[in-house]
Amino acid sequence: MMDDQQIDALIETVRQVARAEIVPHFRNLELGQIDAKSAPDDLVTIADRAAELAISKAVHSILPEAAIVGEEAVSADKTVLSRVKEPGLVVVIDPIDGTWNYANGIATYGVILSVIKDGETIFGLLYDPSYDDWIMARAGEGAYFCRADGTKRRLQLPAVPDQLSDCFGFVGLYLFNPERQAQIAATLPSFRRTMTLRCSCHEYRLLAQGSSQFCLNGMLNVWDHAAGVLIYQEAGGVARLLDGRSYKPAMKKGHLLTAASERLWEQLSDVFGTG
């Protein structure tokens, strides 16, 4: 298990790397510093790569026994992802979550870091470089909104609206196959508002603060969800796959539904179905 000093060191590492490698490039990227990966809108920048390398190097010093899984490392070598299933500590890094936003000058991006022990997430961090604040959680110890001045506030979800028509949620239709897109799209008028931020970091931050009541996600990239699911559960939320299985960081396929209460999760699963 990690001690407080190691947790503090991980957070400080993310803050320092963001100041050195991420913030200076924001709205300063040249065309040659942005590349596409799996699709034209799946982007990676010089800042993503530099930040992941710098964070990884620091993690080796802070937690020398830990394996490291970075989004960009997996992009280069898919076998890296298998480390998530291995026993012991694994640190998962998303150096810039919301890279499309970042590359296009939209300040809705962040850094996600999680620590997994024997297949279960024990620490999660959702960091906003623009404002130098973060939401974090350790398993069993609650979720907290933290500022650079040392102040922190424990997060506890507020009461859930009685009607689905009063609920606000995140639904990324583009993450589902065309048939499921049509099925899900037909349900969206049931809610007050649905949208996507193209950034799991900020979607989970808003969920954990009670600003949104649910999220339906069609991809299970561990760097997008391991930290956020832990934080949301520690704040009082529910996170399961639509087929009822509990979320595990090693999962690669399935549709993840997070909701602000058990009652709402059950209502939403009826609406969205189990596909």
PDB file of C-alpha atoms in Angstrom:
ATOM      1  CA  MET A   1       0.000   0.000   0.000  1.00  0.00           C
ATOM      2  CA  MET A   2       1.088   3.601  -0.542  1.00  0.00           C
ATOM      3  CA  ASP A   3       1.760   6.087   2.230  1.00  0.00           C
ATOM      4  CA  ASP A   4       0.828   9.780   2.365  1.00  0.00           C
ATOM      5  CA  GLN A   5       4.259  10.893   1.205  1.00  0.00           C
ATOM      6  CA  GLN A   6       4.017   8.786  -1.928  1.00  0.00           C
ATOM      7  CA  ILE A   7       0.526  10.121  -2.677  1.00  0.00           C
ATOM      8  CA  ASP A   8       1.743  13.684  -2.227  1.00  0.00           C
ATOM      9  CA  ALA A   9       4.736  12.975  -4.461  1.00  0.00           C
ATOM     10  CA  LEU A  10       2.508  11.624  -7.248  1.00  0.00           C
ATOM     11  CA  ILE A  11       0.282  14.705  -7.094  1.00  0.00           C
ATOM     12  CA  GLU A  12       3.244  17.077  -7.056  1.00  0.00           C
ATOM     13  CA  THR A  13       4.761  15.230 -10.006  1.00  0.00           C
ATOM     14  CA  VAL A  14       1.619  15.740 -12.068  1.00  0.00           C
ATOM     15  CA  ARG A  15       1.512  19.424 -11.139  1.00  0.00           C
ATOM     16  CA  GLN A  16       5.165  20.008 -12.007  1.00  0.00           C
ATOM     17  CA  VAL A  17       4.978  18.140 -15.303  1.00  0.00           C
ATOM     18  CA  ALA A  18       1.832  20.020 -16.278  1.00  0.00           C
ATOM     19  CA  ARG A  19       3.600  23.339 -15.668  1.00  0.00           C
ATOM     20  CA  ALA A  20       6.688  22.277 -17.603  1.00  0.00           C
ATOM     21  CA  GLU A  21       5.319  20.201 -20.492  1.00  0.00           C
ATOM     22  CA  ILE A  22       1.584  20.811 -20.928  1.00  0.00           C
ATOM     23  CA  VAL A  23       0.568  24.387 -20.137  1.00  0.00           C
ATOM     24  CA  PRO A  24       3.370  26.046 -22.180  1.00  0.00           C
ATOM     25  CA  HIS A  25       2.172  24.273 -25.356  1.00  0.00           C
ATOM     26  CA  PHE A  26      -1.514  25.113 -24.869  1.00  0.00           C
ATOM     27  CA  ARG A  27      -2.603  27.326 -27.786  1.00  0.00           C
ATOM     28  CA  ASN A  28       1.038  27.332 -28.921  1.00  0.00           C
ATOM     29  CA  LEU A  29       1.126  24.074 -30.897  1.00  0.00           C
ATOM     30  CA  GLU A  30       2.348  24.043 -34.474  1.00  0.00           C
ATOM     31  CA  LEU A  31       0.906  21.692 -37.094  1.00  0.00           C
ATOM     32  CA  GLY A  32       3.946  19.458 -36.976  1.00  0.00           C
ATOM     33  CA  GLN A  33       3.448  18.951 -33.236  1.00  0.00           C
ATOM     34  CA  ILE A  34      -0.002  17.315 -33.619  1.00  0.00           C
ATOM     35  CA  ASP A  35      -0.507  13.815 -35.026  1.00  0.00           C
ATOM     36  CA  ALA A  36      -3.520  11.544 -35.559  1.00  0.00           C
ATOM     37  CA  LYS A  37      -3.514   8.004 -34.177  1.00  0.00           C
ATOM     38  CA  SER A  38      -6.433   5.633 -34.814  1.00  0.00           C
ATOM     39  CA  ALA A  39      -8.687   8.258 -36.468  1.00  0.00           C
ATOM     40  CA  PRO A  40      -8.539  11.870 -37.661  1.00  0.00           C
ATOM     41  CA  ASP A  41     -10.000  13.085 -34.357  1.00  0.00           C
ATOM     42  CA  ASP A  42      -7.869  10.769 -32.170  1.00  0.00           C
ATOM     43  CA  LEU A  43      -4.965  13.132 -31.624  1.00  0.00           C
ATOM     44  CA  VAL A  44      -1.622  13.085 -29.867  1.00  0.00           C
ATOM     45  CA  THR A  45       0.681  16.061 -29.402  1.00  0.00           C
ATOM     46  CA  ILE A  46       4.262  16.726 -28.490  1.00  0.00           C
ATOM     47  CA  ALA A  47       2.964  17.621 -25.016  1.00  0.00           C
ATOM     48  CA  ASP A  48       1.212  14.245 -24.527  1.00  0.00           C
ATOM     49  CA  ARG A  49       4.406  12.357 -25.261  1.00  0.00           C
ATOM     50  CA  ALA A  50       6.698  14.577 -23.215  1.00  0.00           C
ATOM     51  CA  ALA A  51       4.339  14.624 -20.222  1.00  0.00           C
ATOM     52  CA  GLU A  52       3.937  10.838 -20.181  1.00  0.00           C
ATOM     53  CA  LEU A  53       7.688  10.306 -20.279  1.00  0.00           C
ATOM     54  CA  ALA A  54       8.280  12.809 -17.475  1.00  0.00           C
ATOM     55  CA  ILE A  55       5.531  11.410 -15.241  1.00  0.00           C
ATOM     56  CA  SER A  56       6.687   7.845 -15.891  1.00  0.00           C
ATOM     57  CA  LYS A  57      10.259   8.715 -14.941  1.00  0.00           C
ATOM     58  CA  ALA A  58       9.121  10.262 -11.657  1.00  0.00           C
ATOM     59  CA  VAL A  59       6.816   7.323 -10.864  1.00  0.00           C
ATOM     60  CA  HIS A  60       9.800   4.963 -11.166  1.00  0.00           C
ATOM     61  CA  SER A  61      11.444   6.896  -8.328  1.00  0.00           C
ATOM     62  CA  ILE A  62       8.321   7.251  -6.168  1.00  0.00           C
ATOM     63  CA  LEU A  63       7.038   3.681  -6.613  1.00  0.00           C
ATOM     64  CA  PRO A  64       9.973   1.676  -7.973  1.00  0.00           C
ATOM     65  CA  GLU A  65       8.075  -1.598  -7.629  1.00  0.00           C
ATOM     66  CA  ALA A  66       5.144  -0.422  -9.776  1.00  0.00           C
ATOM     67  CA  ALA A  67       4.526  -1.291 -13.405  1.00  0.00           C
ATOM     68  CA  ILE A  68       3.493   1.658 -15.568  1.00  0.00           C
ATOM     69  CA  VAL A  69       0.780   1.823 -18.218  1.00  0.00           C
ATOM     70  CA  GLY A  70       0.639   5.051 -20.206  1.00  0.00           C
ATOM     71  CA  GLU A  71      -1.878   5.787 -22.932  1.00  0.00           C
ATOM     72  CA  GLU A  72       0.839   6.715 -25.403  1.00  0.00           C
ATOM     73  CA  ALA A  73       2.948   3.687 -24.472  1.00  0.00           C
ATOM     74  CA  VAL A  74      -0.046   1.464 -25.215  1.00  0.00           C
ATOM     75  CA  SER A  75      -0.574   3.267 -28.508  1.00  0.00           C
ATOM     76  CA  ALA A  76       2.981   2.322 -29.474  1.00  0.00           C
ATOM     77  CA  ASP A  77       2.886  -1.221 -28.038  1.00  0.00           C
ATOM     78  CA  LYS A  78      -0.469  -2.877 -27.258  1.00  0.00           C
ATOM     79  CA  THR A  79       1.175  -5.495 -25.032  1.00  0.00           C
ATOM     80  CA  VAL A  80       1.829  -2.803 -22.397  1.00  0.00           C
ATOM     81  CA  LEU A  81      -1.877  -2.926 -21.540  1.00  0.00           C
ATOM     82  CA  SER A  82      -1.532  -6.474 -20.164  1.00  0.00           C
ATOM     83  CA  ARG A  83       0.297  -5.039 -17.143  1.00  0.00           C
ATOM     84  CA  VAL A  84      -3.056  -3.893 -15.722  1.00  0.00           C
ATOM     85  CA  LYS A  85      -3.929  -7.536 -14.987  1.00  0.00           C
ATOM     86  CA  GLU A  86      -0.666  -8.341 -13.250  1.00  0.00           C
ATOM     87  CA  PRO A  87      -0.414  -8.635  -9.444  1.00  0.00           C
ATOM     88  CA  GLY A  88       1.144  -5.824  -7.467  1.00  0.00           C
ATOM     89  CA  LEU A  89       1.054  -2.094  -8.127  1.00  0.00           C
ATOM     90  CA  VAL A  90       0.316  -0.592 -11.536  1.00  0.00           C
ATOM     91  CA  VAL A  91       0.282   3.147 -12.226  1.00  0.00           C
ATOM     92  CA  VAL A  92      -1.915   4.202 -15.149  1.00  0.00           C
ATOM     93  CA  ILE A  93      -1.257   7.554 -16.815  1.00  0.00           C
ATOM     94  CA  ASP A  94      -3.319   9.615 -19.232  1.00  0.00           C
ATOM     95  CA  PRO A  95      -0.912  12.523 -19.775  1.00  0.00           C
ATOM     96  CA  ILE A  96      -3.494  14.716 -21.492  1.00  0.00           C
ATOM     97  CA  ASP A  97      -7.077  13.545 -21.391  1.00  0.00           C
ATOM     98  CA  GLY A  98      -9.123  15.483 -23.901  1.00  0.00           C
ATOM     99  CA  THR A  99      -6.281  15.895 -26.383  1.00  0.00           C
ATOM    100  CA  TRP A 100      -8.664  16.981 -29.173  1.00  0.00           C
ATOM    101  CA  ASN A 101      -9.821  19.849 -26.957  1.00  0.00           C
ATOM    102  CA  TYR A 102      -6.249  20.676 -25.955  1.00  0.00           C
ATOM    103  CA  ALA A 103      -4.991  20.661 -29.546  1.00  0.00           C
ATOM    104  CA  ASN A 104      -7.841  22.927 -30.598  1.00  0.00           C
ATOM    105  CA  GLY A 105      -7.337  25.478 -27.843  1.00  0.00           C
ATOM    106  CA  ILE A 106     -10.256  24.417 -25.637  1.00  0.00           C
ATOM    107  CA  ALA A 107      -9.374  24.418 -21.932  1.00  0.00           C
ATOM    108  CA  THR A 108     -11.400  21.296 -21.144  1.00  0.00           C
ATOM    109  CA  TYR A 109      -8.526  18.877 -20.702  1.00  0.00           C
ATOM    110  CA  GLY A 110      -6.694  17.317 -17.782  1.00  0.00           C
ATOM    111  CA  VAL A 111      -4.289  14.721 -16.482  1.00  0.00           C
ATOM    112  CA  ILE A 112      -5.581  11.422 -15.105  1.00  0.00           C
ATOM    113  CA  LEU A 113      -3.515   9.145 -12.909  1.00  0.00           C
ATOM    114  CA  SER A 114      -4.580   6.007 -11.095  1.00  0.00           C
ATOM    115  CA  VAL A 115      -2.857   3.382  -8.988  1.00  0.00           C
ATOM    116  CA  ILE A 116      -4.113  -0.183  -9.179  1.00  0.00           C
ATOM    117  CA  LYS A 117      -3.180  -2.924  -6.725  1.00  0.00           C
ATOM    118  CA  ASP A 118      -3.913  -6.536  -7.600  1.00  0.00           C
ATOM    119  CA  GLY A 119      -6.573  -5.507 -10.100  1.00  0.00           C
ATOM    120  CA  GLU A 120      -8.402  -2.936  -7.949  1.00  0.00           C
ATOM    121  CA  THR A 121      -7.986   0.838  -8.070  1.00  0.00           C
ATOM    122  CA  ILE A 122      -6.654   2.207  -4.775  1.00  0.00           C
ATOM    123  CA  PHE A 123      -5.937   5.808  -5.794  1.00  0.00           C
ATOM    124  CA  GLY A 124      -7.326   8.161  -8.416  1.00  0.00           C
ATOM    125  CA  LEU A 125      -6.418  11.689  -9.490  1.00  0.00           C
ATOM    126  CA  LEU A 126      -8.228  14.058 -11.867  1.00  0.00           C
ATOM    127  CA  TYR A 127      -6.029  17.136 -12.362  1.00  0.00           C
ATOM    128  CA  ASP A 128      -6.885  20.399 -14.136  1.00  0.00           C
ATOM    129  CA  PRO A 129      -3.682  22.132 -15.347  1.00  0.00           C
ATOM    130  CA  SER A 130      -5.474  25.375 -16.212  1.00  0.00           C
ATOM    131  CA  TYR A 131      -6.487  26.065 -12.611  1.00  0.00           C
ATOM    132  CA  ASP A 132      -4.004  23.868 -10.751  1.00  0.00           C
ATOM    133  CA  ASP A 133      -6.683  22.034  -8.771  1.00  0.00           C
ATOM    134  CA  TRP A 134      -7.616  18.381  -8.556  1.00  0.00           C
ATOM    135  CA  ILE A 135     -10.067  15.787  -7.336  1.00  0.00           C
ATOM    136  CA  MET A 136      -8.601  12.719  -5.688  1.00  0.00           C
ATOM    137  CA  ALA A 137      -9.635   9.637  -3.775  1.00  0.00           C
ATOM    138  CA  ARG A 138      -8.040   6.771  -1.914  1.00  0.00           C
ATOM    139  CA  ALA A 139     -10.081   3.594  -1.651  1.00  0.00           C
ATOM    140  CA  GLY A 140     -12.278   3.692   1.437  1.00  0.00           C
ATOM    141  CA  GLU A 141     -11.276   7.231   2.412  1.00  0.00           C
ATOM    142  CA  GLY A 142     -13.658   9.458   0.449  1.00  0.00           C
ATOM    143  CA  ALA A 143     -13.240  11.821  -2.494  1.00  0.00           C
ATOM    144  CA  TYR A 144     -11.879  15.353  -2.167  1.00  0.00           C
ATOM    145  CA  PHE A 145     -11.675  18.525  -4.216  1.00  0.00           C
ATOM    146  CA  CYS A 146      -8.245  20.064  -3.563  1.00  0.00           C
ATOM    147  CA  ARG A 147      -6.660  23.429  -4.316  1.00  0.00           C
ATOM    148  CA  ALA A 148      -3.039  24.525  -4.604  1.00  0.00           C
ATOM    149  CA  ASP A 149      -3.339  26.559  -1.367  1.00  0.00           C
ATOM    150  CA  GLY A 150      -3.869  23.341   0.600  1.00  0.00           C
ATOM    151  CA  THR A 151      -7.608  23.633   1.128  1.00  0.00           C
ATOM    152  CA  LYS A 152      -9.750  20.618   0.374  1.00  0.00           C
ATOM    153  CA  ARG A 153     -13.424  19.771   0.470  1.00  0.00           C
ATOM    154  CA  ARG A 154     -14.937  16.322   0.829  1.00  0.00           C
ATOM    155  CA  LEU A 155     -17.331  15.484  -1.988  1.00  0.00           C
ATOM    156  CA  GLN A 156     -20.739  13.968  -1.315  1.00  0.00           C
ATOM    157  CA  LEU A 157     -23.354  13.676  -4.032  1.00  0.00           C
ATOM    158  CA  PRO A 158     -26.563  15.681  -3.524  1.00  0.00           C
ATOM    159  CA  ALA A 159     -30.062  14.231  -3.767  1.00  0.00           C
ATOM    160  CA  VAL A 160     -31.014  12.901  -7.187  1.00  0.00           C
ATOM    161  CA  PRO A 161     -33.939  14.509  -9.088  1.00  0.00           C
ATOM    162  CA  ASP A 162     -37.138  12.491  -8.841  1.00  0.00           C
ATOM    163  CA  GLN A 163     -37.759  12.551 -12.595  1.00  0.00           C
ATOM    164  CA  LEU A 164     -35.460  11.458 -15.407  1.00  0.00           C
ATOM    165  CA  SER A 165     -36.648  14.533 -17.277  1.00  0.00           C
ATOM    166  CA  ASP A 166     -34.784  16.642 -14.706  1.00  0.00           C
ATOM    167  CA  CYS A 167     -31.502  14.720 -15.045  1.00  0.00           C
ATOM    168  CA  PHE A 168     -28.394  15.889 -16.880  1.00  0.00           C
ATOM    169  CA  GLY A 169     -25.952  13.344 -18.241  1.00  0.00           C
ATOM    170  CA  PHE A 170     -22.982  12.649 -20.472  1.00  0.00           C
ATOM    171  CA  VAL A 171     -23.563  10.344 -23.439  1.00  0.00           C
ATOM    172  CA  GLY A 172     -20.872   9.952 -26.093  1.00  0.00           C
ATOM    173  CA  LEU A 173     -22.795   8.453 -28.994  1.00  0.00           C
ATOM    174  CA  TYR A 174     -19.659   8.306 -31.135  1.00  0.00           C
ATOM    175  CA  LEU A 175     -18.258   5.641 -28.789  1.00  0.00           C
ATOM    176  CA  PHE A 176     -20.945   3.102 -29.806  1.00  0.00           C
ATOM    177  CA  ASN A 177     -21.530   1.163 -33.000  1.00  0.00           C
ATOM    178  CA  PRO A 178     -24.099   2.648 -35.419  1.00  0.00           C
ATOM    179  CA  GLU A 179     -26.944   0.351 -34.356  1.00  0.00           C
ATOM    180  CA  ARG A 180     -26.494   1.178 -30.672  1.00  0.00           C
ATOM    181  CA  GLN A 181     -26.106   4.849 -31.516  1.00  0.00           C
ATOM    182  CA  ALA A 182     -29.597   4.872 -33.006  1.00  0.00           C
ATOM    183  CA  GLN A 183     -31.064   2.995 -30.029  1.00  0.00           C
ATOM    184  CA  ILE A 184     -29.442   5.297 -27.473  1.00  0.00           C
ATOM    185  CA  ALA A 185     -30.205   8.470 -29.433  1.00  0.00           C
ATOM    186  CA  ALA A 186     -33.898   7.599 -29.303  1.00  0.00           C
ATOM    187  CA  THR A 187     -33.783   7.724 -25.480  1.00  0.00           C
ATOM    188  CA  LEU A 188     -32.114  11.127 -25.145  1.00  0.00           C
ATOM    189  CA  PRO A 189     -35.320  13.219 -25.179  1.00  0.00           C
ATOM    190  CA  SER A 190     -36.136  11.491 -21.856  1.00  0.00           C
ATOM    191  CA  PHE A 191     -33.574  13.691 -20.087  1.00  0.00           C
ATOM    192  CA  ARG A 192     -33.158  17.359 -19.288  1.00  0.00           C
ATOM    193  CA  ARG A 193     -29.895  17.560 -21.185  1.00  0.00           C
ATOM    194  CA  THR A 194     -27.219  15.221 -22.551  1.00  0.00           C
ATOM    195  CA  MET A 195     -23.842  16.072 -24.019  1.00  0.00           C
ATOM    196  CA  THR A 196     -20.187  15.061 -24.083  1.00  0.00           C
ATOM    197  CA  LEU A 197     -17.122  17.066 -23.112  1.00  0.00           C
ATOM    198  CA  ARG A 198     -14.729  14.806 -25.068  1.00  0.00           C
ATOM    199  CA  CYS A 199     -12.795  14.610 -21.797  1.00  0.00           C
ATOM    200  CA  SER A 200     -13.311  11.894 -19.187  1.00  0.00           C
ATOM    201  CA  CYS A 201     -11.301  13.897 -16.649  1.00  0.00           C
ATOM    202  CA  HIS A 202     -13.797  16.750 -16.567  1.00  0.00           C
ATOM    203  CA  GLU A 203     -16.852  14.553 -17.005  1.00  0.00           C
ATOM    204  CA  TYR A 204     -15.877  12.595 -13.885  1.00  0.00           C
ATOM    205  CA  ARG A 205     -15.053  15.829 -12.050  1.00  0.00           C
ATOM    206  CA  LEU A 206     -18.553  17.150 -12.741  1.00  0.00           C
ATOM    207  CA  LEU A 207     -20.132  13.821 -11.842  1.00  0.00           C
ATOM    208  CA  ALA A 208     -18.269  13.683  -8.528  1.00  0.00           C
ATOM    209  CA  GLN A 209     -19.360  17.237  -7.693  1.00  0.00           C
ATOM    210  CA  GLY A 210     -23.009  16.445  -8.423  1.00  0.00           C
ATOM    211  CA  SER A 211     -23.280  18.737 -11.440  1.00  0.00           C
ATOM    212  CA  SER A 212     -24.312  15.801 -13.626  1.00  0.00           C
ATOM    213  CA  GLN A 213     -26.318  12.758 -12.598  1.00  0.00           C
ATOM    214  CA  PHE A 214     -25.098  10.084 -15.000  1.00  0.00           C
ATOM    215  CA  CYS A 215     -22.732   9.042 -17.761  1.00  0.00           C
ATOM    216  CA  LEU A 216     -23.004   6.296 -20.371  1.00  0.00           C
ATOM    217  CA  ASN A 217     -19.725   5.301 -21.976  1.00  0.00           C
ATOM    218  CA  GLY A 218     -19.083   2.795 -24.749  1.00  0.00           C
ATOM    219  CA  MET A 219     -15.309   2.379 -24.354  1.00  0.00           C
ATOM    220  CA  LEU A 220     -13.407   1.010 -21.356  1.00  0.00           C
ATOM    221  CA  ASN A 221      -9.906   2.434 -21.764  1.00  0.00           C
ATOM    222  CA  VAL A 222      -8.394   2.012 -18.320  1.00  0.00           C
ATOM    223  CA  TRP A 223      -6.723   5.436 -18.415  1.00  0.00           C
ATOM    224  CA  ASP A 224     -10.152   7.045 -18.895  1.00  0.00           C
ATOM    225  CA  HIS A 225     -12.044   5.254 -16.124  1.00  0.00           C
ATOM    226  CA  ALA A 226      -9.975   3.675 -13.340  1.00  0.00           C
ATOM    227  CA  ALA A 227      -9.435   6.942 -11.450  1.00  0.00           C
ATOM    228  CA  GLY A 228     -12.859   8.407 -12.191  1.00  0.00           C
ATOM    229  CA  VAL A 229     -14.840   5.344 -11.154  1.00  0.00           C
ATOM    230  CA  LEU A 230     -13.047   5.159  -7.800  1.00  0.00           C
ATOM    231  CA  ILE A 231     -13.557   8.874  -7.180  1.00  0.00           C
ATOM    232  CA  TYR A 232     -17.233   8.711  -8.131  1.00  0.00           C
ATOM    233  CA  GLN A 233     -17.894   5.704  -5.925  1.00  0.00           C
ATOM    234  CA  GLU A 234     -16.107   7.373  -3.013  1.00  0.00           C
ATOM    235  CA  ALA A 235     -18.385  10.392  -3.512  1.00  0.00           C
ATOM    236  CA  GLY A 236     -21.451   8.126  -3.305  1.00  0.00           C
ATOM    237  CA  GLY A 237     -22.050   7.240  -6.938  1.00  0.00           C
ATOM    238  CA  VAL A 238     -22.726   3.895  -8.600  1.00  0.00           C
ATOM    239  CA  ALA A 239     -20.640   2.502 -11.483  1.00  0.00           C
ATOM    240  CA  ARG A 240     -21.416  -0.780 -13.221  1.00  0.00           C
ATOM    241  CA  LEU A 241     -21.529  -2.151 -16.713  1.00  0.00           C
ATOM    242  CA  LEU A 242     -24.966  -2.184 -18.293  1.00  0.00           C
ATOM    243  CA  ASP A 243     -25.032  -5.975 -17.982  1.00  0.00           C
ATOM    244  CA  GLY A 244     -24.727  -5.601 -14.196  1.00  0.00           C
ATOM    245  CA  ARG A 245     -21.062  -6.513 -13.763  1.00  0.00           C
ATOM    246  CA  SER A 246     -18.939  -4.451 -11.400  1.00  0.00           C
ATOM    247  CA  TYR A 247     -16.355  -2.323 -13.172  1.00  0.00           C
ATOM    248  CA  LYS A 248     -12.781  -3.636 -13.075  1.00  0.00           C
ATOM    249  CA  PRO A 249      -9.766  -1.773 -14.482  1.00  0.00           C
ATOM    250  CA  ALA A 250      -8.700  -4.758 -16.617  1.00  0.00           C
ATOM    251  CA  MET A 251     -12.002  -4.820 -18.513  1.00  0.00           C
ATOM    252  CA  LYS A 252     -11.672  -4.006 -22.207  1.00  0.00           C
ATOM    253  CA  LYS A 253     -15.224  -4.410 -23.536  1.00  0.00           C
ATOM    254  CA  GLY A 254     -18.615  -3.336 -22.275  1.00  0.00           C
ATOM    255  CA  HIS A 255     -20.792  -0.280 -21.733  1.00  0.00           C
ATOM    256  CA  LEU A 256     -20.164   1.564 -18.478  1.00  0.00           C
ATOM    257  CA  LEU A 257     -23.062   3.333 -16.757  1.00  0.00           C
ATOM    258  CA  THR A 258     -22.391   5.636 -13.811  1.00  0.00           C
ATOM    259  CA  ALA A 259     -25.262   7.160 -11.846  1.00  0.00           C
ATOM    260  CA  ALA A 260     -25.727   9.262  -8.735  1.00  0.00           C
ATOM    261  CA  SER A 261     -27.787   6.635  -6.887  1.00  0.00           C
ATOM    262  CA  GLU A 262     -28.738   2.972  -7.059  1.00  0.00           C
ATOM    263  CA  ARG A 263     -32.327   3.922  -7.887  1.00  0.00           C
ATOM    264  CA  LEU A 264     -31.228   6.128 -10.775  1.00  0.00           C
ATOM    265  CA  TRP A 265     -28.831   3.469 -12.058  1.00  0.00           C
ATOM    266  CA  GLU A 266     -31.693   0.954 -12.212  1.00  0.00           C
ATOM    267  CA  GLN A 267     -33.941   3.460 -13.999  1.00  0.00           C
ATOM    268  CA  LEU A 268     -31.256   4.281 -16.521  1.00  0.00           C
ATOM    269  CA  SER A 269     -30.389   0.649 -17.184  1.00  0.00           C
ATOM    270  CA  ASP A 270     -34.050   0.055 -18.035  1.00  0.00           C
ATOM    271  CA  VAL A 271     -33.976   2.999 -20.434  1.00  0.00           C
ATOM    272  CA  PHE A 272     -30.695   2.157 -22.144  1.00  0.00           C
ATOM    273  CA  GLY A 273     -31.043  -1.635 -22.091  1.00  0.00           C
ATOM    274  CA  THR A 274     -28.243  -4.150 -21.582  1.00  0.00           C
ATOM    275  CA  GLY A 275     -26.687  -4.098 -25.054  1.00  0.00           C
TER     276      GLY A 275
END
